Coordinates of C-alpha atoms in Angstrom, one line a residue:
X1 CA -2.2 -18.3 -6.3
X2 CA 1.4 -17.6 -6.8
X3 CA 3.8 -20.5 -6.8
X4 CA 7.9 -19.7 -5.5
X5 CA 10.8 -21.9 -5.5
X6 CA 11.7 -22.5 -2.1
X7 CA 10.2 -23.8 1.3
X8 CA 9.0 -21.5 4.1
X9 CA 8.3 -22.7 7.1
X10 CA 8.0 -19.9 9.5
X11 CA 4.4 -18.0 9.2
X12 CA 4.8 -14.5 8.6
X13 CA 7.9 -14.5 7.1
X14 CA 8.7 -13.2 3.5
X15 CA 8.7 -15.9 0.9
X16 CA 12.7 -16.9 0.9
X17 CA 13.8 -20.4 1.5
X18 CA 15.8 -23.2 0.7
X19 CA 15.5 -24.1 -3.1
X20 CA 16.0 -27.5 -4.1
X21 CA 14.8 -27.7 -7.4
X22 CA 14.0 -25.0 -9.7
X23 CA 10.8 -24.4 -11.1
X24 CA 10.4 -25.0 -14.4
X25 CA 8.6 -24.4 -17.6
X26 CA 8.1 -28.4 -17.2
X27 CA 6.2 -28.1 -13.9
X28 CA 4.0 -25.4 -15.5
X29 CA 2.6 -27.8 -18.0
X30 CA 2.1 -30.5 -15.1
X31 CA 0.4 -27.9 -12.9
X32 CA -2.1 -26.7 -16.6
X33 CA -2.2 -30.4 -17.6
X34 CA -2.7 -32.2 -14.5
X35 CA -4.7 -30.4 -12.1
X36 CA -8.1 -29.7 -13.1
X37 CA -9.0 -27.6 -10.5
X38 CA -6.3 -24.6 -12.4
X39 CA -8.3 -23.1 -14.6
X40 CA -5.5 -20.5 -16.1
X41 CA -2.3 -20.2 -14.9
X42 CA 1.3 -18.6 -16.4
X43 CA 4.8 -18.8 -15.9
X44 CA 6.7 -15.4 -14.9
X45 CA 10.1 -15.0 -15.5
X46 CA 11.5 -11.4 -14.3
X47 CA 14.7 -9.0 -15.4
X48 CA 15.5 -5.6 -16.5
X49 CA 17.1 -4.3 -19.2
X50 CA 17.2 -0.6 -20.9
X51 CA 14.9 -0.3 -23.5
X52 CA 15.0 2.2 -26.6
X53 CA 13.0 4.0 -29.4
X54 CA 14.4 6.1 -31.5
X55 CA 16.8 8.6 -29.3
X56 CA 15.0 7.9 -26.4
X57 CA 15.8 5.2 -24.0
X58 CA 14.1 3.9 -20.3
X59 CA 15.5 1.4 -17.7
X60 CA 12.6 -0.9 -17.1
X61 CA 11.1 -4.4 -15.1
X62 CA 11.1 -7.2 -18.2
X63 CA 8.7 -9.6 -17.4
X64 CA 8.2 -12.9 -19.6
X65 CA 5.0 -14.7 -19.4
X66 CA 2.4 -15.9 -21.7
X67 CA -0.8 -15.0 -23.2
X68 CA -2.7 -16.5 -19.8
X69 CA -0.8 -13.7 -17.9
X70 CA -3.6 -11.0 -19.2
X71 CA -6.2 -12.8 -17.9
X72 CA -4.8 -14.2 -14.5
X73 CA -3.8 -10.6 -13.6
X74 CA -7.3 -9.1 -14.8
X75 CA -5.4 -6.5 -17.1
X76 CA -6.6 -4.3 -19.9
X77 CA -5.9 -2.8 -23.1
X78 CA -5.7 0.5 -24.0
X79 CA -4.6 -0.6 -27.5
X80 CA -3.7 -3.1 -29.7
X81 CA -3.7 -6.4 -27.7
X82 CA -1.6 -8.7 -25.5
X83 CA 1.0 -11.6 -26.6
X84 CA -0.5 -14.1 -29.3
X85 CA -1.8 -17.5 -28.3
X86 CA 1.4 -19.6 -30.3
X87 CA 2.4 -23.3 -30.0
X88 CA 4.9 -23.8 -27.3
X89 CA 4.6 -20.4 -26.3
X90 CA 6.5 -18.9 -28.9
X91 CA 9.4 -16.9 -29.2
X92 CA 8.4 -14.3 -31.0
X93 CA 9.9 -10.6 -30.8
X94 CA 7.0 -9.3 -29.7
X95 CA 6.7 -6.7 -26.6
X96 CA 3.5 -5.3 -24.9
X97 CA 3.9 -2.1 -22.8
X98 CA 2.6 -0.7 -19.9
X99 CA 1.0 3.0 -19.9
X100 CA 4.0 4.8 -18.4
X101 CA 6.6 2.8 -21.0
X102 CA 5.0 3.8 -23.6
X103 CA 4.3 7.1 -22.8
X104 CA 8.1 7.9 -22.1
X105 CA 9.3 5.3 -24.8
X106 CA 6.5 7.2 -27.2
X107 CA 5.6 10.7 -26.4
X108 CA 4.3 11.8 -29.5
X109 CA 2.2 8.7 -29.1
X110 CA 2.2 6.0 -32.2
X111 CA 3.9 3.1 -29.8
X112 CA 1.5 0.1 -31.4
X113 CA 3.5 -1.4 -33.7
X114 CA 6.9 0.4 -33.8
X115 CA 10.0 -0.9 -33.0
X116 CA 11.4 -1.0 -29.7
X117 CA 15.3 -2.3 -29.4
X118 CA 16.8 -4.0 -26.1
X119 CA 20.6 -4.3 -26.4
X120 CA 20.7 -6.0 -29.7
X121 CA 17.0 -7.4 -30.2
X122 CA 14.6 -5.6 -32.2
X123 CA 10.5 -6.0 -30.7
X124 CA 7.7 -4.5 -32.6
X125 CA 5.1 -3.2 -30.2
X126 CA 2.0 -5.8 -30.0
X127 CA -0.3 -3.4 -27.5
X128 CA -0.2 -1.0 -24.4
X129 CA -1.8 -1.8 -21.2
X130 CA -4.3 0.2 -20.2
X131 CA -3.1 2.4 -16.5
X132 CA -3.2 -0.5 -14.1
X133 CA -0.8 1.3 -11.2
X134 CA 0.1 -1.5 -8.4
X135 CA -0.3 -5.5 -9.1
X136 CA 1.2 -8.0 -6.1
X137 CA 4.1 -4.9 -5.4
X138 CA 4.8 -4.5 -8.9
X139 CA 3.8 -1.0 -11.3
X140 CA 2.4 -3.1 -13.8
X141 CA 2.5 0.7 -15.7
X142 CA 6.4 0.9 -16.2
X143 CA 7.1 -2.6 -17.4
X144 CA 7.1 -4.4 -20.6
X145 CA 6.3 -8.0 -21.2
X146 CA 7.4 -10.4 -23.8
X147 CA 7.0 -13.8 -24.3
X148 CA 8.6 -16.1 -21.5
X149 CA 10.5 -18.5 -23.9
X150 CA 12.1 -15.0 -25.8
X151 CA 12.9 -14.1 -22.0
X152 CA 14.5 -16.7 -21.0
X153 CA 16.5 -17.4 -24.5
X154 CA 17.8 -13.8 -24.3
X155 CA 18.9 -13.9 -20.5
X156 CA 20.1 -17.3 -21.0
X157 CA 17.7 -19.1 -17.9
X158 CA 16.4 -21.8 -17.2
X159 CA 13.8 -21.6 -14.3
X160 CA 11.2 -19.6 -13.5
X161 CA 10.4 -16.6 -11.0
X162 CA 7.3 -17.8 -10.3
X163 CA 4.0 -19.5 -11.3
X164 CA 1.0 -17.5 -11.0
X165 CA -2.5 -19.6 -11.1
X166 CA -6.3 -19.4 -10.9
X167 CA -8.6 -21.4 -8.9
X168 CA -11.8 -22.7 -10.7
X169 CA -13.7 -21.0 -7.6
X170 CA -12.8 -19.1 -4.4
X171 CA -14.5 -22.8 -2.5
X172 CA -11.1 -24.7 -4.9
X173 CA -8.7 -22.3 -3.7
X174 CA -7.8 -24.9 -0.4
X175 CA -8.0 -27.9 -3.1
X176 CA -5.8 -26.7 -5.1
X177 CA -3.0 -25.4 -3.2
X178 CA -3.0 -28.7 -2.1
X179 CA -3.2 -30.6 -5.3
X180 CA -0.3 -28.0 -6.2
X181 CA 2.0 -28.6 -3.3
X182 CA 1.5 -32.5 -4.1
X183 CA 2.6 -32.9 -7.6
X184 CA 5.4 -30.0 -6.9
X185 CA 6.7 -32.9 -4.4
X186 CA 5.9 -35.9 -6.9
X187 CA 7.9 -34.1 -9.4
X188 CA 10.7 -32.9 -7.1
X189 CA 10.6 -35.4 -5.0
X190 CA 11.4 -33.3 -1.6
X191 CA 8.4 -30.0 -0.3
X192 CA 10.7 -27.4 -1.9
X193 CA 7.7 -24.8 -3.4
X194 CA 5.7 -22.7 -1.6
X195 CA 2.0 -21.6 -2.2
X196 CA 0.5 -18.2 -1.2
X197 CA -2.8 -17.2 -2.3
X198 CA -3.8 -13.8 -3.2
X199 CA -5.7 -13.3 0.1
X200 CA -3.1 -14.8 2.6
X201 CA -1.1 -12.2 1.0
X202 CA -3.3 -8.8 1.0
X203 CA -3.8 -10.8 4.9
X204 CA -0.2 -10.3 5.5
X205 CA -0.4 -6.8 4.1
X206 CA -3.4 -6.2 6.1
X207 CA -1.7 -7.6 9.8
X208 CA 1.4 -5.1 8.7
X209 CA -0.5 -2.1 8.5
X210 CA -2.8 -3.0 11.8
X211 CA 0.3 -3.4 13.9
X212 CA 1.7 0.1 12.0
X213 CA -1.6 1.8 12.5
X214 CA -2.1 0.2 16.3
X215 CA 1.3 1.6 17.1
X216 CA 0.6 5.0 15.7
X217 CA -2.5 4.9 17.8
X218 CA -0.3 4.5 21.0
X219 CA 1.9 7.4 19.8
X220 CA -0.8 9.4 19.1
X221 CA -2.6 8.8 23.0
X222 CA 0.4 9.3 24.6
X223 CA 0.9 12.6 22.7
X224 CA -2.6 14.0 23.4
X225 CA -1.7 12.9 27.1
X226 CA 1.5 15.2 27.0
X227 CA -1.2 18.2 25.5
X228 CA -3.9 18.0 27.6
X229 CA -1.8 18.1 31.0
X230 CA 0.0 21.3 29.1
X231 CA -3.7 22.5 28.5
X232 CA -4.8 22.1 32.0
X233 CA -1.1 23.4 33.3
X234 CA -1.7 26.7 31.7
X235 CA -5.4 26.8 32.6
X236 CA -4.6 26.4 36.6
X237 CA -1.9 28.8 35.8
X238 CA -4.5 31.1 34.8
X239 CA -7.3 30.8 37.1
X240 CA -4.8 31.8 39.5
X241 CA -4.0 34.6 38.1
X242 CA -7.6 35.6 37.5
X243 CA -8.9 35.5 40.8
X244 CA -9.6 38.8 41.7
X245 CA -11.7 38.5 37.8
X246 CA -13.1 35.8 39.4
X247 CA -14.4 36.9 42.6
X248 CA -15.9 39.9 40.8
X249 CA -17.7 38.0 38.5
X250 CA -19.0 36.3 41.3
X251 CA -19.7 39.5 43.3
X252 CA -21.5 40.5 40.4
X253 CA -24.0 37.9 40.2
X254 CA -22.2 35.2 37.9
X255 CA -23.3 31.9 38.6
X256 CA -20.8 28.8 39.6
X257 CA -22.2 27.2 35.8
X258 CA -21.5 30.7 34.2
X259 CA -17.6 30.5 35.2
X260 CA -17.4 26.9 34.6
X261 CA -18.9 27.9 31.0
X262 CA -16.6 30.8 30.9
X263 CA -13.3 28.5 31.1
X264 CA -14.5 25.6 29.7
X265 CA -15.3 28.1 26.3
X266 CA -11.6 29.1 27.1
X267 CA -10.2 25.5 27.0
X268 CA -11.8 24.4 24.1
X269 CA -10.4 27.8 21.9
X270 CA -7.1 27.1 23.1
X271 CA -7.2 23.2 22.4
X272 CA -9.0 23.7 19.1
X273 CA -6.4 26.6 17.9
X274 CA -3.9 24.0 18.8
X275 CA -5.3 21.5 16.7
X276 CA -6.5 23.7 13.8
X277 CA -2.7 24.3 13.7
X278 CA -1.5 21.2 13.8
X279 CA -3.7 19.8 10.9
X280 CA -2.7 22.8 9.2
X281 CA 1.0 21.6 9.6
X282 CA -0.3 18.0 8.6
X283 CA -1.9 18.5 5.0
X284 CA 1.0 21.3 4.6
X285 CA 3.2 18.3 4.5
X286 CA 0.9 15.8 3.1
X287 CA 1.1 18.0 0.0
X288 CA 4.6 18.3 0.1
X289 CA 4.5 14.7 -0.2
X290 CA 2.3 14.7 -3.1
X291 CA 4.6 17.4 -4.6
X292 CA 8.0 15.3 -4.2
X293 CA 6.0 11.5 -5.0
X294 CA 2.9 12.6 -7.5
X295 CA 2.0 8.8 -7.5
X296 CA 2.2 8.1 -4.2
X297 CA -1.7 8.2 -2.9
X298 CA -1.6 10.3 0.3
X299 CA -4.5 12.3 0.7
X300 CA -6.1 12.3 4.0
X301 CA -10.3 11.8 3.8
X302 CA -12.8 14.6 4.9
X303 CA -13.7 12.9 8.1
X304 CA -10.2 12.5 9.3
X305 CA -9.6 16.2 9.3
X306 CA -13.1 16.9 10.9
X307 CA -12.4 14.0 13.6
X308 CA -9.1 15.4 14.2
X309 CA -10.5 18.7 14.9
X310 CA -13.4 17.1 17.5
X311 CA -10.8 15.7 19.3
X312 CA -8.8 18.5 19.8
X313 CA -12.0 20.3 21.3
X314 CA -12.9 17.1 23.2
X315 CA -9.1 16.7 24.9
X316 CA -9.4 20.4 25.8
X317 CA -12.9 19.4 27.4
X318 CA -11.6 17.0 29.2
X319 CA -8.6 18.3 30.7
X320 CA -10.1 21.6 31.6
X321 CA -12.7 20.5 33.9
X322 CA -10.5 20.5 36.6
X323 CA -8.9 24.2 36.4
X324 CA -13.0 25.5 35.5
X325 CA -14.5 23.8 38.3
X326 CA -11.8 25.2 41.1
X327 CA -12.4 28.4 39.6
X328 CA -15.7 27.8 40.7
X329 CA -15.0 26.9 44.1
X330 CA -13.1 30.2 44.8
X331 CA -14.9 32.2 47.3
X332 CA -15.3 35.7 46.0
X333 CA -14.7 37.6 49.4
X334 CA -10.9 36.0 49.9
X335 CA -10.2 36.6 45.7
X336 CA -11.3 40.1 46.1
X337 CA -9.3 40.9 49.7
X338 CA -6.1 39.6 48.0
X339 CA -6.6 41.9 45.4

């Protein structure tokens, strides 16, 4: 659960509000000490800074927290370890850095235990998180994370982002939200925190994208709409053209299922070279993409391209019926006499 300053009332909305009270490194020990129903939570307080080693230096998202912030955030290690346990949460000069930090920070590699300065503080390097990518909106593999009492001495605050917590069990989570939003207003006296969980917010995510890919859907139809009248434009278009073909097909013993076969085969060539080149077009900039934003995860799946392609052949089915079956109507005497 993630705990913000701030009351929202409308749903849907991003998490801004009025702020009443801060939260505070106080109201984290009420929330650990008070609510059994937490079993790990950690305070977050968030900055930036540029950070350097040696001649090389790196803008990057500070993030003070505590030891609990590992496990609450189900991170891992790719070497040495995460802040120390220390009484009062310590305010030791200690940093931990994420995969992409240290690997720009350190190229040569050796980060664990050297020196990394920010302004005028010196932090020896505890450990390096293991490549994590995206946490909650945030590239937990280009930040470094110190202890949250150092964090806040250096930047000179007093409050907190935000508190992130864990339920005892997924059945709790209701509970205690609730038995968080109550001692947040005992403290404060006035409902000035807000509580999201981790699923009303991938829920959020998820309603976004829906409406995004609902909309695209519409696009999409009404585009195929616009192709498949071009399609069946340019197949009456050529049916009249083709009559005397027709009618000598016919006087030669086609069959009315042989030229609707004939066009149909036609249709579909045209509306599937349309659509071969089109998804040609697609992954031509979907790679372009990729080359501009390697991290950015745009790849479209196997079946997409194959559906894509059926589509194109079934939109030319459909909208060549009509232009096939009045070629099969034409009578072959009056197509060959205007001949």
């Amino acid at each position: 659960m993630i705990v913000i300053p701030g009351k929202v009332e409308t749903t849907g909305g991003l998490p801004f509000g009025g702020v009443t009270h801060d939260l505070t490194l106080e109201d984290f020990d009420a929330m650990v000490k008070r609510i059994p129903q937490v079993s790990k939570a950690t305070p977050l307080v968030v900055g930036s800074d540029t950070l350097q080693s040696e001649e090389r230096s790196r803008g990057a998202s500070i993030l003070g927290t505590t030891a609990e912030f590992y496990d609450v955030r189900n991170l891992n290690m790719a070497s040495g370890r995460f802040l120390a346990e220390a009484p009062g949460r310590g305010g030791r000069q200690e940093m931990v850095l994420g995969a992409t930090m240290a690997r720009e920070l350190f190229p040569a590699g050796g980060a664990l235990g050297s020196i990394v300065r920010m302004g005028a503080y010196r932090f020896r390097v505890a450990g390096v998180l293991a490549a994590t990518g995206q946490n909650l909106g945030v590239n937990i593999d280009e930040v470094a994370i110190m202890p949250v009492q150092t964090a806040m001495r250096i930047w000179d605050k007093h409050s907190l982002f935000r508190v992130l917590a864990r339920a005892r069990s997924n059945e709790a989570m209701s509970e205690t939200k609730r038995a968080i939003l109550a001692l947040m207003k005992e403290r404060h006296r006035a409902e000035d925190v807000t509580v999201f969980t981790q699923d009303s917010v991938s829920s959020a995510f998820s309603a976004i994208f829906q409406a995004l890919t609902l909309a695209l859907v519409g696009i999409a139809s009404i585009s195929l709409a616009v192709a498949g009248v071009g399609i069946m434009n340019v197949m009456l278009v050529s049916v009249t053209e083709r009559r005397a073909e027709i009618g000598l097909l016919k006087a030669l013993g086609a069959t009315r299922a042989q030229v609707l076969r004939i066009f149909l085969a036609e249709t579909i060539l045209l509306a599937f070279t349309g659509g071969a080149a089109g998804l040609a077009l697609g992954l031509f900039a979907v790679r372009l993409l990729r080359g501009i934003y390697p991290t950015f995860p745009a790849a479209p799946p196997l079946w997409a391209i194959f559906a894509a392609l059926g589509l194109s052949a079934a939109v030319g089915i459909l909208f060549g019926l009509w232009p096939a079956y009045r070629a099969t109507r034409l009578d072959p005497v009056a197509c060959l006499m205007r001949r």
